[in-house]
Short mmCIF file of C-alpha atoms in Angstrom, two decimals:
data_model
loop_
_atom_site.label_atom_id
_atom_site.label_comp_id
_atom_site.label_asym_id
_atom_site.label_seq_id
_atom_site.Cartn_x
_atom_site.Cartn_y
_atom_site.Cartn_z
CA MET A 82 105.96 111.27 122.70
CA PRO A 83 105.54 109.32 119.44
CA THR A 84 104.36 111.08 116.30
CA VAL A 85 101.02 109.54 115.33
CA GLY A 86 99.32 109.32 111.96
CA VAL A 87 95.67 108.41 111.49
CA VAL A 88 94.09 106.69 108.49
CA LEU A 89 90.31 106.56 108.35
CA ASN A 90 87.74 104.99 106.05
CA ASP A 91 85.76 107.95 104.71
CA ASP A 92 82.88 105.65 103.78
CA LYS A 93 82.17 104.95 107.45
CA PRO A 94 80.44 107.90 109.19
CA GLN A 95 81.55 106.56 112.56
CA ALA A 96 85.18 106.81 111.46
CA LEU A 97 84.91 110.57 110.97
CA GLU A 98 83.33 110.98 114.40
CA VAL A 99 85.93 108.81 116.14
CA ALA A 100 88.74 110.54 114.26
CA GLY A 101 87.62 113.93 115.57
CA GLN A 102 87.46 112.61 119.13
CA MET A 103 90.87 111.05 118.76
CA ALA A 104 92.43 114.25 117.37
CA GLU A 105 91.12 116.19 120.38
CA TRP A 106 92.36 113.49 122.77
CA LEU A 107 95.85 113.54 121.26
CA SER A 108 95.96 117.34 121.27
CA GLN A 109 95.06 117.51 124.98
CA ARG A 110 98.02 115.24 125.74
CA GLU A 111 100.32 117.14 123.36
CA VAL A 112 100.91 114.06 121.26
CA PRO A 113 102.14 115.25 117.83
CA MET A 114 100.21 114.23 114.74
CA GLY A 115 102.50 113.95 111.76
CA ILE A 116 99.86 114.45 109.06
CA PRO A 117 96.36 115.95 109.30
CA LEU A 118 93.62 113.34 109.22
CA THR A 119 92.24 114.18 105.78
CA ARG A 120 95.71 114.20 104.22
CA VAL A 121 96.45 110.74 105.61
CA ALA A 122 93.28 109.40 103.99
CA GLU A 123 94.42 110.85 100.67
CA LEU A 124 97.86 109.34 101.19
CA VAL A 125 96.52 105.80 100.97
CA HIS A 126 94.87 106.33 97.60
CA SER A 127 97.10 108.82 95.79
CA PRO A 128 100.39 109.31 97.66
CA SER A 129 102.46 112.25 96.46
CA PRO A 130 106.23 112.65 97.07
CA GLU A 131 105.48 115.41 99.60
CA LEU A 132 103.14 113.20 101.60
CA ARG A 133 105.53 110.27 101.44
CA ASP A 134 108.23 112.51 102.96
CA ARG A 135 105.86 113.38 105.79
CA LEU A 136 105.02 109.73 106.24
CA ARG A 137 108.66 109.06 107.14
CA GLN A 138 108.22 111.29 110.20
CA LEU A 139 105.61 108.99 111.76
CA ASP A 140 106.34 106.59 114.60
CA LEU A 141 103.05 104.71 114.25
CA ILE A 142 99.73 104.79 112.42
CA VAL A 143 96.26 104.26 113.89
CA VAL A 144 93.76 102.87 111.36
CA LEU A 145 90.05 103.59 111.85
CA GLY A 146 88.04 101.18 109.70
CA GLY A 147 88.01 97.49 108.94
CA ASP A 148 90.47 94.98 107.58
CA GLY A 149 90.31 96.58 104.11
CA THR A 150 91.49 99.94 105.42
CA LEU A 151 94.24 98.22 107.37
CA LEU A 152 95.37 96.32 104.26
CA ASN A 153 95.66 99.59 102.33
CA THR A 154 97.67 101.15 105.13
CA ALA A 155 99.91 98.11 105.60
CA ARG A 156 101.05 98.24 101.97
CA LEU A 157 101.89 101.90 102.41
CA ALA A 158 103.63 101.69 105.78
CA ALA A 159 105.63 98.47 105.34
CA PRO A 160 108.49 99.92 103.24
CA TYR A 161 109.09 102.48 106.02
CA GLY A 162 108.85 99.98 108.88
CA ILE A 163 106.05 101.97 110.55
CA PRO A 164 103.95 99.98 113.05
CA VAL A 165 100.20 99.96 112.47
CA VAL A 166 97.31 99.39 114.88
CA GLY A 167 93.77 98.81 113.64
CA VAL A 168 90.58 100.01 115.36
CA ASN A 169 87.71 97.82 114.23
CA LEU A 170 84.82 99.71 112.65
CA GLY A 171 84.04 96.84 110.29
CA ARG A 172 82.32 93.48 110.74
CA LEU A 173 84.80 90.69 111.46
CA GLY A 174 88.14 92.42 111.87
CA PHE A 175 90.69 89.59 111.68
CA LEU A 176 93.57 92.08 111.59
CA THR A 177 92.31 94.98 113.69
CA GLU A 178 93.47 94.88 117.31
CA VAL A 179 91.22 97.36 119.14
CA GLU A 180 87.45 97.64 119.41
CA VAL A 181 86.24 101.24 119.20
CA SER A 182 84.89 101.09 122.77
CA ASP A 183 88.44 100.42 124.00
CA LEU A 184 90.17 103.03 121.84
CA PHE A 185 91.30 105.56 124.45
CA PRO A 186 92.60 103.09 127.06
CA ALA A 187 94.47 101.45 124.17
CA LEU A 188 95.93 104.80 123.09
CA GLU A 189 97.16 105.39 126.65
CA ARG A 190 99.13 102.17 126.44
CA ILE A 191 100.41 102.85 122.95
CA ILE A 192 101.79 106.32 123.61
CA SER A 193 103.51 104.98 126.73
CA GLY A 194 105.12 102.20 124.68
CA ASP A 195 103.22 99.37 126.38
CA TYR A 196 102.75 97.12 123.36
CA ARG A 197 104.49 94.48 121.29
CA ILE A 198 105.13 94.24 117.55
CA GLU A 199 103.94 91.29 115.49
CA GLU A 200 105.53 91.01 112.06
CA ARG A 201 103.46 89.56 109.22
CA MET A 202 104.95 88.26 105.99
CA MET A 203 103.96 90.18 102.86
CA LEU A 204 103.97 89.32 99.17
CA GLU A 205 105.64 91.09 96.29
CA ALA A 206 104.03 90.82 92.85
CA ARG A 207 105.48 91.87 89.50
CA LEU A 208 103.36 91.87 86.36
CA VAL A 209 105.25 90.86 83.18
CA GLN A 210 103.75 92.01 79.87
CA ASP A 211 105.44 91.67 76.48
CA GLY A 212 108.57 90.57 78.32
CA VAL A 213 108.70 93.81 80.34
CA GLU A 214 108.58 93.52 84.13
CA GLN A 215 106.46 96.19 85.79
CA PRO A 216 107.26 97.87 89.15
CA PRO A 217 106.41 95.73 92.18
CA TYR A 218 103.20 95.73 94.18
CA PHE A 219 103.08 94.71 97.83
CA ALA A 220 100.26 92.64 99.33
CA LEU A 221 99.50 91.58 102.88
CA ASN A 222 96.71 89.15 101.93
CA ASP A 223 96.86 87.93 98.36
CA VAL A 224 97.52 88.31 94.66
CA VAL A 225 94.66 86.98 92.49
CA VAL A 226 94.39 86.26 88.78
CA THR A 227 90.72 85.96 87.76
CA LYS A 228 88.58 85.88 84.63
CA GLY A 229 87.29 89.37 85.40
CA ASP A 230 83.85 90.01 83.92
CA HIS A 231 84.23 87.39 81.19
CA PRO A 232 81.75 84.51 81.57
CA ARG A 233 84.16 81.75 80.49
CA MET A 234 86.86 80.09 82.56
CA ILE A 235 90.48 81.03 82.01
CA ARG A 236 93.50 78.75 81.78
CA VAL A 237 96.41 79.67 84.03
CA GLU A 238 99.76 77.89 84.21
CA ALA A 239 101.27 77.86 87.70
CA ALA A 240 105.02 77.36 88.04
CA VAL A 241 107.07 77.16 91.23
CA GLY A 242 110.61 78.22 90.50
CA ASP A 243 111.37 76.87 87.01
CA GLU A 244 108.98 73.92 87.22
CA VAL A 245 105.40 73.95 86.02
CA VAL A 246 103.15 72.54 88.74
CA TRP A 247 99.79 72.52 86.98
CA THR A 248 97.71 74.19 84.32
CA TYR A 249 94.38 75.17 85.83
CA SER A 250 91.08 75.67 84.02
CA ALA A 251 89.23 77.74 86.58
CA ASP A 252 87.68 81.07 87.44
CA GLY A 253 91.12 82.07 88.70
CA LEU A 254 94.03 81.40 91.03
CA ILE A 255 94.92 82.93 94.39
CA VAL A 256 98.44 83.24 95.76
CA SER A 257 98.14 84.22 99.40
CA SER A 258 100.29 84.78 102.44
CA PRO A 259 99.50 83.03 105.74
CA THR A 260 97.66 86.20 106.78
CA GLY A 261 95.59 85.96 103.61
CA SER A 262 94.75 82.33 104.29
CA THR A 263 91.71 83.52 106.29
CA ALA A 264 90.51 85.79 103.48
CA TYR A 265 89.63 85.00 99.83
CA SER A 266 91.70 81.81 99.85
CA LEU A 267 89.62 80.42 102.70
CA SER A 268 86.40 81.15 100.79
CA ALA A 269 87.83 79.23 97.82
CA GLY A 270 88.57 76.17 99.95
CA GLY A 271 92.18 76.88 100.90
CA PRO A 272 93.74 75.87 104.22
CA ILE A 273 94.12 78.11 107.24
CA VAL A 274 97.81 78.71 107.92
CA SER A 275 99.19 80.25 111.10
CA PRO A 276 100.83 83.65 110.40
CA GLU A 277 103.84 82.45 112.40
CA LEU A 278 104.72 80.31 109.38
CA HIS A 279 106.26 81.91 106.31
CA ALA A 280 104.88 80.22 103.23
CA LEU A 281 102.91 80.88 100.04
CA LEU A 282 99.53 79.29 99.29
CA ILE A 283 98.18 78.56 95.81
CA THR A 284 94.41 78.12 95.77
CA PRO A 285 92.32 77.58 92.60
CA ILE A 286 88.95 79.32 92.31
CA SER A 287 86.19 76.96 91.13
CA PRO A 288 88.58 74.66 89.19
CA HIS A 289 87.21 72.47 86.40
CA ALA A 290 89.02 69.38 87.75
CA LEU A 291 88.46 67.24 90.81
CA ASP A 292 92.20 66.78 91.40
CA ALA A 293 93.03 70.53 91.45
CA ARG A 294 93.89 71.12 95.09
CA PRO A 295 95.46 73.98 97.06
CA LEU A 296 99.23 73.92 97.53
CA VAL A 297 101.48 75.29 100.27
CA ILE A 298 105.06 76.03 99.25
CA PRO A 299 108.16 77.32 101.08
CA GLN A 300 108.79 81.03 101.58
CA ASP A 301 111.94 81.02 99.45
CA GLN A 302 110.11 79.83 96.32
CA ALA A 303 108.57 82.14 93.74
CA VAL A 304 105.27 81.46 91.97
CA ARG A 305 104.68 82.46 88.36
CA LEU A 306 101.09 82.55 87.07
CA THR A 307 100.83 82.76 83.28
CA VAL A 308 97.60 83.30 81.37
CA ILE A 309 97.40 80.85 78.47
CA SER A 310 93.78 81.46 77.42
CA SER A 311 93.68 82.85 73.90
CA HIS A 312 89.93 83.50 73.93
CA SER A 313 89.61 85.86 76.89
CA HIS A 314 91.27 88.44 79.07
CA ALA A 315 92.12 88.08 82.75
CA VAL A 316 92.64 90.52 85.61
CA VAL A 317 95.26 90.53 88.37
CA THR A 318 94.34 92.17 91.68
CA VAL A 319 96.44 92.87 94.78
CA ASP A 320 94.62 92.81 98.13
CA GLY A 321 91.33 93.39 96.35
CA GLN A 322 92.33 96.72 94.80
CA PRO A 323 91.32 97.69 91.23
CA GLY A 324 92.93 95.17 88.92
CA GLN A 325 95.32 95.29 85.97
CA PRO A 326 94.28 93.54 82.73
CA MET A 327 96.19 90.49 81.52
CA VAL A 328 96.09 88.81 78.11
CA CYS A 329 97.41 85.50 76.80
CA GLY A 330 101.14 85.27 77.50
CA ASP A 331 101.15 87.76 80.36
CA SER A 332 102.36 86.53 83.73
CA VAL A 333 102.65 87.68 87.32
CA LEU A 334 105.57 86.70 89.53
CA VAL A 335 104.75 86.41 93.25
CA GLN A 336 107.27 85.91 96.04
CA LYS A 337 107.89 86.76 99.65
CA ALA A 338 108.45 90.51 99.99
CA SER A 339 111.58 92.02 101.46
CA VAL A 340 109.38 94.15 103.74
CA ALA A 341 106.97 93.05 106.46
CA CYS A 342 103.79 94.44 108.01
CA ARG A 343 104.41 95.48 111.62
CA LEU A 344 101.20 95.19 113.64
CA ILE A 345 100.89 96.70 117.11
CA ARG A 346 99.51 94.15 119.57
CA LEU A 347 98.21 94.99 123.05
CA GLY A 348 96.58 91.82 124.31
CA GLU A 349 97.59 88.21 124.68
CA ARG A 350 95.00 86.78 122.32
CA THR A 351 96.53 84.12 120.14
CA PHE A 352 95.86 83.68 116.44
CA PHE A 353 93.75 80.61 117.18
CA ARG A 354 91.64 82.42 119.77
CA ILE A 355 91.01 85.28 117.35
CA LEU A 356 90.19 82.73 114.65
CA ARG A 357 87.70 80.96 116.89
CA GLU A 358 86.02 84.23 117.94
CA LYS A 359 85.78 85.65 114.45
CA MET A 360 84.55 82.45 112.88
CA GLN A 361 81.75 82.27 115.45
CA GLN A 362 80.87 85.91 114.72
CA GLY A 363 80.64 85.18 111.01
CA ARG A 364 78.05 82.42 111.37
#
């Protein structure tokens, strides 16, 4: 039997109810749970060394929430190669695989090993301040440099490798993975890119230029975004989490991560079928 961890979104009352039902269901079948439910929820937000050690004992993680909860869990699980399956308690659910009404038949298949693994490219971001490179952050969707709460546009220089591509006057810039192409980047006018491709997307947010267009670059290239506005501060965020402040001269280096998100898939729905279904739901 696999050892199962469960991450739940505490803000969703239904998640607590479903988590209790799931714990009872797993216990009846003597499926080991590597970490108690409440501890797993804490693990996402403030992981301690003790909890990280226990995380290594897991064979898979079930996520009860929406895409945001799955994004949090993916960043945590990817360095350990732990597969993740999402149970949709949100609205659209581009990444979640299972609807809550199908949870227990899906669990039957999962614990018997009747599933496939889909690997999704992730991003690695390193903030550079005063010439000092900070520890890396992992992202499944995107890394975003924005003006924060300042009312004026910021100026951001985007370089690919050693070559400056463009200096943008805009509300910000998004560097996204193919998975993130259906998230914030899409709202900003970026292209939809199949997750089977490994590439990086650069999408400006409300640029003050008609010729500022999104770019798609190869997976082996790194993108450096440097704030060159002297009049205002900026903020860099990773997968929508609380941001880090940036000032003039600070930069963030974004590249393909050495780790990948491993999503458990049960059905035969293609990316384009999911895209079609979810886009129709969002109308």
